[in-house]
Amino acid sequence: MSGIVQLLMVGVALGLGALVLVSVRRRGDQDQEQATEIENWRRVNAEVVSVLRTSTRTFLLVRYVVGTSLIHNDVLYPLEDAVPHAGQRVPIRCDPLAPAKAVFDREAYARTPPKVAGPA
């Protein structure tokens, strides 16, 4: 009887392992689709208003103009090097259909040196 129980436990463990692998693969596909979508978003040069550091992440409060709208938004700062300071310009990408949806543009930041905003 205990042999049957052990076989059932092994079967359940294998089934759960297969489900985890399928969900991880599906998540990877979704991440790839989202990265492709973000590459088509509009590039914007935003001004850092303030920086929020948590124990594990850093967020930038940025402002940028899209059309006639001035948008304030928080974006995750994904790099571990020196964090931009208030007044500095950083590249972001925003969704052309919903400009308040924005992410930090890591590639553009690596190509251009940071700039400090002039007097407003």
Coordinates of C-alpha atoms in Angstrom, one line a residue:
M1 CA 0.0 0.0 0.0
S2 CA 2.8 2.5 0.8
G3 CA 4.3 1.8 -2.6
I4 CA 1.1 3.0 -4.3
V5 CA 1.1 6.2 -2.1
Q6 CA 4.7 6.9 -3.0
L7 CA 4.0 6.5 -6.7
L8 CA 1.0 8.8 -6.4
M9 CA 3.1 11.4 -4.6
V10 CA 5.8 11.2 -7.3
G11 CA 3.2 11.6 -10.0
V12 CA 1.7 14.6 -8.3
A13 CA 5.2 16.2 -7.9
L14 CA 6.0 15.6 -11.5
G15 CA 2.7 17.1 -12.6
L16 CA 3.3 20.2 -10.5
G17 CA 6.8 20.5 -11.9
A18 CA 5.5 20.4 -15.4
L19 CA 2.9 23.1 -14.6
V20 CA 5.6 25.4 -13.2
L21 CA 7.8 24.9 -16.3
V22 CA 4.8 25.7 -18.6
S23 CA 3.9 28.9 -16.6
V24 CA 7.6 30.1 -16.6
R25 CA 7.8 29.6 -20.3
R26 CA 4.6 31.4 -20.9
R27 CA 5.7 34.3 -18.7
G28 CA 8.9 34.5 -20.7
D29 CA 6.9 34.7 -23.9
Q30 CA 4.8 37.5 -22.4
D31 CA 7.9 39.4 -21.3
Q32 CA 9.3 39.2 -24.9
E33 CA 6.0 40.4 -26.4
Q34 CA 6.0 43.3 -23.9
A35 CA 9.6 44.2 -24.7
T36 CA 8.8 44.3 -28.4
E37 CA 5.8 46.5 -27.8
I38 CA 7.8 48.9 -25.7
E39 CA 10.4 49.2 -28.4
N40 CA 7.7 50.8 -30.6
W41 CA 6.8 53.4 -27.9
R42 CA 7.7 57.0 -28.3
R43 CA 11.0 58.3 -27.0
V44 CA 10.8 61.3 -24.7
N45 CA 13.5 63.3 -22.9
A46 CA 12.0 63.7 -19.3
E47 CA 13.2 65.8 -16.5
V48 CA 13.8 64.2 -13.1
V49 CA 11.7 65.9 -10.4
S50 CA 12.6 63.7 -7.5
V51 CA 14.1 60.3 -6.6
L52 CA 12.6 57.7 -4.3
R53 CA 14.9 55.0 -3.0
T54 CA 13.5 51.9 -1.3
S55 CA 15.5 49.0 0.1
T56 CA 15.5 47.2 -3.2
R57 CA 14.4 49.6 -5.9
T58 CA 14.8 53.2 -7.1
F59 CA 12.0 55.2 -8.7
L60 CA 12.2 58.5 -10.5
L61 CA 9.4 61.0 -10.5
V62 CA 9.7 62.6 -14.0
R63 CA 7.9 65.1 -16.0
Y64 CA 7.6 65.4 -19.8
V65 CA 5.5 67.0 -22.4
V66 CA 3.3 65.1 -24.8
G67 CA 1.4 67.3 -27.2
T68 CA 0.0 70.0 -25.0
S69 CA 0.0 67.9 -21.8
L70 CA 2.6 68.1 -19.1
I71 CA 2.7 64.6 -17.5
H72 CA 4.2 63.7 -14.1
N73 CA 4.9 60.0 -13.7
D74 CA 7.0 57.5 -11.7
V75 CA 9.3 55.2 -13.6
L76 CA 11.4 52.4 -12.2
Y77 CA 15.2 53.2 -12.5
P78 CA 16.6 49.8 -13.5
L79 CA 20.3 50.5 -13.3
E80 CA 22.6 50.2 -10.3
D81 CA 25.0 52.9 -11.1
A82 CA 24.8 56.6 -10.1
V83 CA 21.2 57.6 -9.8
P84 CA 20.1 60.7 -11.7
H85 CA 19.4 63.8 -9.6
A86 CA 16.6 66.3 -9.7
G87 CA 16.8 68.6 -12.8
Q88 CA 18.7 66.0 -14.8
R89 CA 17.2 64.8 -18.1
V90 CA 16.7 61.1 -18.7
P91 CA 15.3 59.2 -21.7
I92 CA 12.0 57.3 -21.2
R93 CA 9.6 55.6 -23.6
C94 CA 5.9 56.3 -23.4
D95 CA 2.9 54.6 -24.9
P96 CA 1.6 56.8 -27.8
L97 CA -2.0 55.8 -27.0
A98 CA -1.6 56.3 -23.2
P99 CA 1.4 58.7 -22.7
A100 CA 1.2 58.3 -18.9
K101 CA 2.4 54.7 -19.3
A102 CA 6.2 55.1 -19.4
V103 CA 9.3 53.1 -18.7
F104 CA 13.0 54.1 -18.4
D105 CA 14.8 53.8 -21.7
R106 CA 17.9 51.9 -20.8
E107 CA 19.4 51.7 -24.3
A108 CA 19.1 55.4 -25.0
Y109 CA 20.6 56.2 -21.5
A110 CA 23.6 54.1 -22.2
R111 CA 24.3 55.9 -25.5
T112 CA 24.0 59.5 -24.3
P113 CA 25.5 61.2 -21.3
P114 CA 23.1 62.7 -18.8
K115 CA 22.2 66.4 -19.1
V116 CA 21.1 68.8 -16.5
A117 CA 18.0 70.9 -17.3
G118 CA 18.4 74.6 -17.8
P119 CA 16.5 77.3 -15.9
A120 CA 12.7 76.9 -16.3

